[in-house]
XYZ file of C-alpha atoms in Angstrom:
704
model
C -69.385 -3.609 29.171
C -68.754 -6.123 30.760
C -67.132 -7.388 33.621
C -64.345 -9.368 31.045
C -64.140 -6.373 29.130
C -63.454 -4.204 32.383
C -61.100 -7.598 33.371
C -59.236 -7.309 29.102
C -59.130 -3.439 29.956
C -57.170 -3.430 33.310
C -55.045 -6.274 31.943
C -53.387 -4.155 29.372
C -53.645 -1.422 31.405
C -50.763 -3.540 33.211
C -49.223 -4.464 29.510
C -46.810 -2.911 27.704
C -44.232 -3.708 25.672
C -44.263 -6.998 26.683
C -44.040 -5.656 31.305
C -45.675 -7.251 32.072
C -46.678 -5.121 36.133
C -46.487 -8.562 38.289
C -43.700 -9.732 36.865
C -41.578 -6.964 38.147
C -42.695 -7.219 41.842
C -40.869 -9.597 43.203
C -40.558 -7.648 46.249
C -37.187 -6.189 46.220
C -35.000 -9.217 44.500
C -33.776 -7.499 41.494
C -33.201 -3.794 42.801
C -30.683 -5.478 46.115
C -28.872 -7.604 43.521
C -28.002 -4.354 41.229
C -27.972 -2.480 44.227
C -31.049 -0.050 42.666
C -32.865 2.410 44.944
C -35.733 4.752 45.006
C -35.958 8.233 47.044
C -39.511 8.857 47.117
C -38.976 12.778 47.931
C -42.023 14.648 48.765
C -43.020 17.192 51.224
C -46.106 15.052 51.805
C -44.347 12.226 53.428
C -45.956 11.309 57.128
C -47.412 15.398 56.526
C -50.820 15.364 55.856
C -51.095 18.833 53.501
C -53.201 17.670 51.277
C -53.845 15.155 47.927
C -50.026 14.287 47.252
C -49.949 12.093 50.998
C -53.375 10.163 49.353
C -51.203 9.887 46.654
C -48.260 9.013 48.112
C -49.557 6.679 51.087
C -51.627 4.231 48.962
C -48.840 4.273 46.402
C -46.315 3.189 48.852
C -47.996 -0.692 49.331
C -47.059 -1.795 45.357
C -43.465 0.106 44.762
C -42.431 -1.536 47.776
C -43.068 -4.315 45.942
C -41.031 -2.736 43.413
C -38.393 -2.208 45.468
C -38.106 -3.951 49.262
C -35.661 -2.452 51.404
C -34.296 -0.228 49.349
C -36.434 2.140 48.827
C -36.837 5.391 50.598
C -39.586 8.664 51.737
C -37.468 11.944 52.534
C -39.858 14.950 53.437
C -40.039 16.892 55.793
C -40.767 16.334 60.040
C -43.368 17.267 61.424
C -43.945 16.934 65.122
C -47.290 16.614 65.225
C -47.887 14.075 62.343
C -44.654 12.024 63.122
C -46.042 11.608 67.355
C -49.071 9.641 65.479
C -47.429 8.644 61.962
C -43.846 7.318 62.311
C -42.282 4.914 64.174
C -39.629 6.447 65.339
C -35.943 4.378 65.149
C -32.392 4.408 63.192
C -31.700 3.164 59.925
C -30.390 -0.273 59.411
C -28.914 0.508 56.437
C -25.537 1.062 56.813
C -25.049 3.629 53.637
C -28.438 5.241 55.120
C -26.705 5.703 58.860
C -23.925 7.032 57.984
C -25.413 10.041 56.009
C -27.489 11.227 58.486
C -24.806 11.136 60.818
C -22.706 13.191 58.797
C -25.642 16.030 58.080
C -26.336 15.144 62.027
C -22.727 16.396 62.707
C -23.879 20.180 61.160
C -26.623 20.432 62.905
C -29.348 19.571 61.436
C -31.576 17.727 62.933
C -32.955 14.351 61.037
C -35.645 11.856 62.100
C -35.617 8.109 60.579
C -38.039 5.069 61.377
C -40.659 3.471 59.761
C -44.645 5.566 57.879
C -47.251 3.159 59.777
C -49.250 2.934 57.108
C -49.892 -0.597 54.788
C -45.610 -1.882 53.683
C -44.383 -0.117 56.318
C -41.389 1.644 54.673
C -38.152 3.645 55.467
C -38.103 7.002 55.861
C -36.405 10.391 56.867
C -37.613 13.026 57.975
C -35.033 16.864 57.768
C -36.549 19.658 60.421
C -36.338 22.542 59.055
C -36.302 24.753 62.358
C -32.983 22.844 62.567
C -31.094 24.370 59.562
C -32.687 27.181 59.374
C -28.991 29.327 60.163
C -27.823 27.798 56.774
C -31.122 29.660 55.209
C -28.860 32.749 53.296
C -25.606 30.651 52.301
C -27.972 28.558 50.310
C -30.312 31.495 49.090
C -26.915 32.340 47.762
C -25.979 29.034 46.283
C -29.286 28.535 45.158
C -29.122 31.760 43.145
C -25.605 31.402 42.085
C -26.377 28.205 40.716
C -29.980 28.448 39.522
C -30.308 32.054 38.905
C -33.947 32.127 40.746
C -33.843 34.322 44.579
C -36.307 33.994 46.725
C -38.157 37.289 48.983
C -37.239 36.508 53.065
C -40.580 37.112 53.557
C -42.267 34.643 51.394
C -41.965 31.870 54.783
C -43.272 28.536 52.855
C -40.280 29.209 49.833
C -38.364 29.832 52.451
C -38.983 25.746 54.080
C -39.476 24.895 50.093
C -35.252 26.124 49.643
C -34.093 24.545 53.540
C -36.105 21.335 52.485
C -34.700 21.196 49.337
C -31.121 21.185 49.861
C -31.114 19.011 53.546
C -32.652 16.332 50.309
C -30.089 17.698 47.816
C -26.826 16.967 51.075
C -28.737 13.724 52.096
C -28.444 12.280 48.091
C -24.711 13.586 47.420
C -23.861 12.194 50.862
C -26.039 8.483 50.170
C -24.385 7.557 46.504
C -20.400 8.715 47.833
C -21.969 6.298 50.772
C -23.396 3.847 48.434
C -20.435 3.380 46.267
C -17.928 1.744 48.800
C -19.000 -0.638 48.300
C -20.354 -1.177 44.631
C -21.833 0.802 42.147
C -25.047 1.786 42.674
C -28.344 3.190 40.677
C -30.373 5.767 41.969
C -34.171 7.358 40.951
C -34.965 10.048 43.304
C -38.646 11.082 42.003
C -40.001 14.694 43.414
C -43.422 15.381 43.528
C -43.768 19.292 43.302
C -42.558 22.568 43.750
C -42.309 22.887 46.934
C -39.886 19.496 46.392
C -38.574 21.875 43.391
C -35.366 22.714 44.597
C -33.505 19.806 45.956
C -34.405 18.574 42.027
C -33.095 21.567 40.248
C -29.257 21.804 42.601
C -29.165 17.606 42.038
C -29.290 18.056 38.328
C -26.804 21.596 38.202
C -24.071 19.743 40.461
C -24.382 16.845 38.238
C -24.581 14.195 40.995
C -24.752 10.147 40.102
C -29.542 9.441 39.815
C -31.603 9.977 37.148
C -34.782 12.542 38.300
C -38.465 12.479 38.008
C -39.965 14.990 38.671
C -44.893 15.041 38.398
C -46.698 17.735 38.922
C -49.995 17.367 40.023
C -50.910 20.769 39.737
C -49.321 24.131 38.020
C -48.926 26.561 40.008
C -49.861 29.208 37.743
C -52.514 26.834 36.347
C -54.230 27.349 39.782
C -54.089 30.508 39.864
C -55.674 31.288 36.339
C -58.724 29.139 37.667
C -58.973 30.960 40.174
C -59.014 34.365 38.545
C -62.296 33.390 36.790
C -60.340 33.464 33.342
C -61.506 31.577 29.968
C -58.312 29.700 30.691
C -58.353 26.066 28.551
C -58.610 29.104 25.573
C -56.741 31.235 26.313
C -53.651 28.815 26.898
C -51.118 30.386 24.495
C -52.120 33.766 25.032
C -51.013 34.466 28.413
C -48.342 35.880 29.070
C -46.652 34.084 31.494
C -43.818 35.609 33.733
C -46.332 39.027 34.101
C -49.466 37.032 36.037
C -46.833 35.846 37.876
C -45.601 38.160 38.696
C -49.122 39.981 38.868
C -49.673 37.587 41.857
C -46.312 37.941 43.636
C -45.414 34.239 42.552
C -42.889 35.027 39.709
C -39.922 32.756 42.224
C -42.297 30.117 43.037
C -43.070 29.381 39.360
C -39.313 29.724 38.485
C -39.102 26.810 40.744
C -41.844 25.052 39.318
C -39.749 25.902 35.449
C -36.767 24.840 36.274
C -37.354 21.537 38.401
C -40.002 20.050 35.125
C -36.757 21.279 32.524
C -34.322 19.971 34.863
C -35.666 15.853 35.918
C -33.983 13.194 32.810
C -38.178 12.546 32.860
C -40.774 15.444 33.231
C -45.074 13.192 34.146
C -48.043 14.680 34.640
C -51.292 12.705 36.562
C -53.662 13.465 33.726
C -53.868 14.467 29.901
C -55.333 17.499 30.710
C -52.221 18.811 33.317
C -50.529 17.243 30.039
C -51.601 19.930 27.643
C -50.807 22.080 30.481
C -47.603 22.544 31.512
C -46.765 21.945 27.647
C -48.030 25.677 27.684
C -47.283 27.180 31.484
C -43.614 24.684 31.628
C -42.564 25.039 28.140
C -42.695 20.789 28.871
C -44.795 18.501 27.977
C -44.621 15.242 29.873
C -42.682 12.688 28.709
C -45.410 10.311 30.569
C -48.409 10.379 32.126
C -48.870 9.033 36.033
C -52.849 8.592 36.384
C -53.074 8.352 40.735
C -54.456 5.236 41.683
C -55.942 3.685 45.012
C -55.246 0.586 47.121
C -58.648 -0.822 46.349
C -60.724 -2.762 49.127
C -63.006 -5.794 47.169
C -65.678 -7.883 48.724
C -66.194 -11.467 49.233
C -69.602 -10.866 47.824
C -71.509 -8.217 46.025
C -74.620 -7.325 48.386
C -71.376 -5.821 51.301
C -70.957 -2.549 49.967
C -74.955 -2.113 49.299
C -75.291 -3.591 53.044
C -72.712 -0.929 53.469
C -74.452 2.219 51.664
C -77.774 0.450 54.530
C -75.993 1.552 57.710
C -74.001 4.300 56.843
C -77.206 5.837 54.937
C -79.045 4.812 58.256
C -77.235 7.923 59.869
C -77.636 10.605 57.372
C -80.751 10.429 57.955
C -80.434 10.364 61.846
C -79.056 13.233 61.287
C -81.086 14.652 58.449
C -84.383 14.059 61.280
C -82.905 16.692 63.678
C -81.878 19.145 60.629
C -84.838 19.771 59.795
C -86.743 19.613 63.133
C -90.183 21.263 62.389
C -90.177 21.167 58.995
C -89.450 17.130 58.706
C -92.545 16.290 55.724
C -90.640 14.740 53.481
C -90.220 11.055 53.083
C -87.356 9.733 54.115
C -87.346 6.171 51.246
C -88.480 8.665 48.400
C -84.936 11.290 49.604
C -82.064 10.684 47.318
C -78.086 11.833 49.572
C -76.289 14.731 47.103
C -72.463 15.820 47.575
C -69.798 17.279 47.072
C -66.404 17.850 48.800
C -63.117 19.086 48.378
C -60.703 22.495 49.102
C -62.745 25.215 49.118
C -61.696 26.711 45.974
C -65.446 27.949 44.862
C -65.248 28.377 40.943
C -62.376 25.446 40.208
C -63.814 22.533 42.406
C -67.117 24.015 40.578
C -69.467 25.061 43.032
C -70.574 27.819 42.291
C -72.221 25.692 39.874
C -73.491 22.986 41.349
C -75.488 25.501 43.422
C -76.307 27.764 40.458
C -77.840 23.507 38.282
C -79.332 22.081 42.401
C -81.580 25.799 42.590
C -82.564 24.041 38.668
C -83.295 20.388 39.945
C -85.003 22.372 42.637
C -87.171 24.129 39.732
C -87.473 20.592 37.414
C -88.221 18.684 40.849
C -91.895 21.331 41.915
C -93.190 20.998 37.518
C -92.919 18.016 37.689
C -94.497 17.154 40.575
C -91.852 14.638 42.062
C -91.893 13.382 45.404
C -88.074 12.969 45.560
C -86.387 15.057 47.849
C -83.031 16.069 46.764
C -80.353 16.654 50.430
C -77.452 18.609 48.595
C -74.021 18.256 50.858
C -71.393 20.182 50.570
C -67.979 19.456 52.274
C -65.873 22.666 52.182
C -63.423 22.567 55.312
C -62.878 27.134 56.005
C -62.873 28.914 58.911
C -65.723 29.511 61.094
C -66.328 29.857 65.428
C -68.882 27.600 66.448
C -71.426 24.813 65.598
C -75.082 26.913 64.289
C -76.752 26.883 68.151
C -79.900 25.702 65.808
C -78.283 22.326 64.400
C -77.462 21.712 68.266
C -81.300 22.250 69.046
C -82.490 19.772 66.104
C -79.887 17.058 67.248
C -81.031 17.612 70.666
C -84.799 17.831 70.088
C -84.466 14.659 67.782
C -81.921 12.534 70.669
C -84.715 13.454 73.071
C -88.399 12.739 70.744
C -86.003 9.265 70.544
C -85.536 8.567 74.300
C -88.447 9.122 75.036
C -90.128 7.136 72.727
C -87.881 4.518 73.330
C -88.940 4.151 76.943
C -92.319 4.381 76.500
C -91.918 1.516 74.335
C -89.976 -0.033 76.729
C -93.012 0.517 79.621
C -95.574 -0.946 77.228
C -93.936 -4.127 76.463
C -93.598 -4.794 79.599
C -97.592 -3.942 80.493
C -98.188 -5.874 77.365
C -96.314 -8.493 78.403
C -98.046 -8.514 82.074
C -101.899 -7.759 80.596
C -101.470 -11.091 78.081
C -99.862 -13.034 81.512
C -102.699 -12.592 83.249
C -104.636 -13.581 80.504
C -106.700 -10.675 78.992
C -105.858 -9.024 76.256
C -105.306 -5.407 76.436
C -107.079 -2.098 75.890
C -106.226 0.823 74.995
C -106.097 2.782 78.051
C -104.542 0.360 78.860
C -101.408 0.440 76.559
C -100.478 4.233 77.156
C -100.642 5.659 79.963
C -102.333 10.033 79.970
C -98.269 10.421 82.190
C -97.042 8.845 78.077
C -99.415 11.341 76.158
C -97.866 13.963 78.156
C -94.860 13.258 77.350
C -95.334 13.147 74.347
C -96.965 15.954 73.538
C -94.075 17.952 75.993
C -91.664 16.916 72.668
C -94.232 17.469 70.054
C -94.219 20.856 71.271
C -90.650 21.316 71.625
C -90.485 20.147 67.842
C -91.963 23.332 67.074
C -89.912 25.647 64.635
C -91.001 28.479 63.782
C -87.889 29.374 61.567
C -86.410 27.357 58.644
C -84.016 24.855 58.966
C -79.679 26.473 59.400
C -78.376 26.032 55.351
C -75.233 26.025 57.628
C -73.838 23.583 59.876
C -71.324 25.770 61.878
C -71.333 30.219 62.058
C -68.439 30.766 59.710
C -66.873 34.020 60.455
C -67.298 37.019 57.084
C -70.583 35.433 56.127
C -71.690 37.998 54.515
C -68.780 37.849 52.815
C -68.463 33.962 52.099
C -69.233 31.842 48.171
C -71.081 29.905 48.540
C -73.618 31.683 50.860
C -73.536 34.218 49.180
C -74.309 31.558 46.096
C -76.867 30.274 48.157
C -78.602 33.796 48.561
C -78.933 34.478 45.391
C -80.367 31.035 44.503
C -82.539 31.046 47.381
C -82.381 27.538 48.031
C -82.963 28.788 52.427
C -85.261 24.917 52.924
C -87.908 26.304 52.493
C -91.065 23.376 53.377
C -91.879 23.267 49.470
C -88.140 23.522 48.252
C -87.723 19.465 47.250
C -84.092 20.738 46.772
C -82.376 20.858 50.780
C -79.113 21.903 51.300
C -76.698 22.115 54.041
C -73.398 23.561 54.187
C -71.127 21.587 56.938
C -67.016 24.103 56.289
C -65.052 20.916 58.818
C -63.524 17.985 57.838
C -65.871 14.876 59.161
C -65.091 13.402 62.173
C -66.337 10.526 63.966
C -66.596 12.292 67.030
C -68.923 15.063 65.777
C -71.551 16.044 68.481
C -74.106 17.018 64.706
C -72.439 14.790 62.232
C -70.778 12.176 63.812
C -69.347 10.105 60.265
C -66.122 9.942 59.174
C -65.978 10.502 55.221
C -65.378 7.134 53.765
C -68.918 5.718 55.667
C -69.987 9.554 55.013
C -69.694 8.635 50.834
C -71.071 6.009 51.314
C -73.961 5.369 52.699
C -75.012 9.009 49.528
C -76.371 7.957 46.651
C -74.483 10.924 44.080
C -71.061 12.853 44.209
C -71.066 16.093 41.933
C -67.923 17.037 41.439
C -68.075 19.940 38.134
C -64.953 21.073 38.518
C -63.469 23.930 36.681
C -59.780 22.914 38.093
C -58.751 19.518 39.070
C -55.000 17.797 37.274
C -56.842 14.173 38.460
C -59.777 14.298 40.861
C -59.404 11.579 43.975
C -62.702 12.194 45.388
C -64.901 11.309 42.086
C -62.279 8.266 41.873
C -63.134 7.482 45.645
C -66.721 7.374 44.377
C -65.506 4.672 42.305
C -64.520 2.446 44.477
C -66.743 2.470 46.992
C -69.991 2.323 44.152
C -70.522 5.409 44.663
C -72.372 6.886 41.463
C -71.257 10.142 40.411
C -70.507 13.613 38.207
C -67.448 14.210 36.617
C -66.290 16.301 34.253
C -64.153 16.474 30.941
C -61.732 19.676 32.311
C -60.038 16.741 35.111
C -57.595 14.172 35.089
C -60.526 11.211 36.114
C -63.350 12.781 34.049
C -60.715 12.096 30.697
C -59.986 9.007 31.963
C -62.605 7.559 32.093
C -63.966 8.489 28.469
C -61.027 6.790 27.694
C -60.589 3.614 29.003
C -65.302 3.553 29.484
C -67.242 2.903 26.896
C -70.794 4.608 27.688
C -69.463 5.956 31.255
C -72.599 7.005 32.182
C -74.233 3.194 32.170
C -71.350 3.127 34.915
C -72.383 5.729 36.945
C -69.676 7.635 35.690
C -71.823 11.299 34.152
C -69.259 12.710 32.265
C -70.142 17.446 32.520
C -68.877 19.244 29.190
C -67.026 22.140 31.040
C -64.224 22.451 28.017
C -66.525 22.722 24.886
C -70.177 23.715 25.745
C -70.806 27.364 27.785
C -70.989 27.437 31.131
C -75.239 28.003 30.935
C -74.998 24.437 28.784
C -72.659 23.050 30.803
C -74.953 24.180 34.028
C -77.826 22.613 32.049
C -76.032 19.189 31.968
C -75.017 18.898 35.216
C -78.886 19.542 36.379
C -80.333 17.166 33.563
C -78.217 14.501 35.256
C -78.946 15.345 38.766
C -82.469 15.029 37.772
C -82.949 12.113 35.650
C -80.548 10.184 38.282
C -83.208 11.713 40.932
C -85.581 9.611 38.496
C -84.226 6.108 39.107
C -86.280 3.436 41.066
C -85.281 1.544 44.876
C -84.127 -0.650 42.395
C -82.481 0.233 39.545
C -79.856 2.683 40.953
C -78.731 -0.916 42.945
C -77.791 -2.265 40.125
C -75.822 1.744 38.854
C -74.011 0.943 42.439
C -73.238 -2.577 41.552
C -71.582 -1.288 37.351
C -69.733 1.677 39.311
C -68.101 -1.156 41.496
C -67.022 -2.879 38.993
C -64.399 -0.724 37.062
C -62.841 -0.379 40.431
C -60.643 -2.352 39.033
C -59.124 0.549 36.591
C -57.964 2.663 39.513
C -56.035 0.164 41.229
C -52.807 0.776 42.535
C -51.857 -3.186 40.784
C -52.664 -1.759 37.491
C -51.657 1.805 36.971
C -48.984 1.217 38.852
C -47.183 0.808 35.499
C -47.355 3.763 34.754
C -44.493 4.708 37.095
C -42.741 1.612 36.517
C -42.410 2.649 33.370
C -41.817 6.082 34.382
C -38.658 4.844 35.957
C -37.184 2.233 33.161
C -37.124 5.399 31.078
C -35.076 7.537 33.460
C -32.451 5.055 33.802
C -32.831 4.342 30.123
C -31.629 8.020 29.591
C -29.011 8.213 32.532
C -27.628 4.825 33.042
C -27.718 3.392 29.113
C -25.071 0.049 31.028
C -28.228 -1.148 33.060
C -29.895 -4.522 31.834
C -25.968 -5.162 30.449
C -24.786 -5.443 33.713
C -27.832 -6.499 35.043
C -27.634 -9.698 33.037
C -24.128 -10.113 34.030
C -24.848 -9.759 37.437
C -27.515 -11.954 37.457
C -24.633 -14.906 34.847
C -21.866 -14.527 37.252
C -24.493 -15.290 40.772
C -26.237 -18.012 39.336
C -23.327 -19.565 38.103
C -21.311 -18.885 41.619
C -22.372 -22.210 43.759
C -24.046 -21.495 46.337
C -23.334 -22.523 50.248
C -25.539 -22.272 53.020
C -24.062 -19.579 54.628
C -25.081 -17.201 51.782
C -27.540 -19.129 49.853
C -31.098 -18.296 50.367
C -33.782 -19.312 51.521
C -35.648 -19.693 47.922
C -32.764 -21.882 46.353
C -33.922 -25.289 46.819
C -32.181 -27.461 47.248
C -29.259 -30.084 45.504
C -30.905 -33.250 44.955
C -29.493 -36.778 44.924
C -27.386 -38.825 43.885
C -30.701 -41.384 43.367
C -32.814 -38.675 42.894
C -31.302 -37.998 39.240
C -32.430 -33.825 38.473
C -35.500 -33.350 36.866
C -36.214 -29.839 34.860
C -38.713 -28.632 38.103
C -36.767 -28.755 40.295
C -33.555 -26.526 38.978
C -34.123 -22.813 40.068
C -37.070 -20.224 38.290
C -34.601 -17.631 39.426
C -32.978 -17.494 35.944
C -36.459 -17.138 34.239
C -37.547 -14.768 35.979
C -34.943 -12.257 35.969
C -33.447 -13.733 32.255
C -37.483 -12.645 31.071
C -37.620 -9.034 33.391
C -34.266 -8.074 30.786
C -35.654 -9.211 28.212
C -38.908 -7.212 28.120
C -36.460 -3.820 29.577
C -34.466 -4.566 27.038
C -37.829 -4.147 24.742
C -39.034 -1.592 26.988
C -35.536 0.123 25.874
C -35.611 -0.532 22.055
C -38.807 0.957 21.983
C -37.539 4.169 23.571
C -34.459 4.300 21.913
C -36.484 4.086 19.058
C -38.987 6.704 19.371
C -36.145 9.182 20.186
C -34.400 8.723 17.045
C -37.548 9.149 15.102
C -38.229 12.517 17.106
C -35.276 13.413 15.852
C -34.781 12.264 12.746
C -38.196 14.796 12.453
C -36.493 18.005 13.971
C -33.244 17.843 11.769
């Protein structure tokens, strides 16, 4: 695929049934005109727990362009995050203020303000603890309406219930407040089962609200995959109630399934998760909503290459210290591979990665390669301190570096003084005996009898740690003759670390290859982040990202996107394929790797929210068609009324051009273009709804 083909692919993604996504982004003009509101509900609004936080945070700017100030995020109040991420203030909207004050009168602590991210969206956060006294009553109500009981001991589910009823309360009161002025169109978009109770109650109480439910991963799917089952080949054979009951998540599974069933529109993030939902939730998704990113574009192509070089040098500094005493490899011929994510040993493919590294080590030694691969594994787990050998290595390297810099400075001064006198320096004048003594001290201090550590921290209960046991089984101990070195970093990366002072983005940019051979990965933000940063990566056809790339990119391998077949091949074949991919990459020249990074970075446009945001737009249009089929007629009618009413200086918008003078005449180019914009949007919506209506009629005929 050339650059033009990639741009055409991105353009085709942005267009659906005549709808051009850019034309829908009117900064909330249509939403304000129609009193149309979008409520985004998630446990991870201003509350970083997992990947959904990244989805919502990165999606906010493009959503604000469509809804403007009629976009609100609802989430739980987490004091530690609110202090750093939210600017607390009272809402300027009267309906929101009245709704929040009504809840406060009944003892619920509600915080409003703006999320300090790009787009600056308005947030409403509910303090779970302040409403805990209503837990038993709400449990009874939920059982009465949904027939789902929640056990007392499940703290997470109890919190989800309180949060769900607070959201349900807010939506009901908010709609009442909006309807006091004029008709409103409210869409509530719920993410994951933790927010699902609010959706279920809103639907069962028949509130005038369009409901969307997005599952980013199914509960049962994650548990079953972690249990070493042949998941995808046995999807239709699982006894779902029994499997959920055996894992003591039956009530959670019921909440998730009820939310998918009660939603007017059900979405998943990828085709592979859609197949999973069809069997585990008994609901086929109405539309797929892949996850995007806010892509940073560079003015020149060499800029991200420079970032790679700068951050690679920081990794080089860490490696010099970590492997002191065994530092016998050339950093110019060293490649940095990495795997990162939630510590799910099998689901994230860490088992296959380690096995493939052992095979890669054998392949490199067998062919006599002088390339060294340093493989990082970033999986946060329980630790009690830094590994003392890791700290000593960085200390020794720093001491040697400081000593050499001091001697280098002294040599420079001596050379200057000697040459200033008109003499040529002798070796004895350049290096004094005291300099030799200092250098010998540092060299002797850098000697080591033990092997470099495979883990940077002391892991609690390391005897039963899956990664450490796998490394022991594969005998990857960082021996001198090994061509593959391994470093397990069981903590989140941060720039203040005394060992590896890099944040995650800097670390990724400094690496050469990201490896993510996941068995269960509904989407996969890690390979997507690698792609937009120009870092080649390996994923699988069991991840949403891998499937998306295979579908939209012709020969993705030529663009640095390697996809391992874990669905149709055996584990042995998949492991061999992964090892071969890594070996082939290690044999590329420096120039070939630079070209590949440039090609990988070109694909970033496909993953930008400006491209993928249309999928969420389509979901919202679909829910309006199902809950308010009269929306388009009302929009056209209201538009005509608004444009036919003479504007006055007091009420006209700043974008409305001033009427021409009689002497100037009237020219077509001077007429307001707002009518054309809104009319085009209405026509596009009608085309879209006609398509949806035709599909539903056809489906009904097939059923009959």
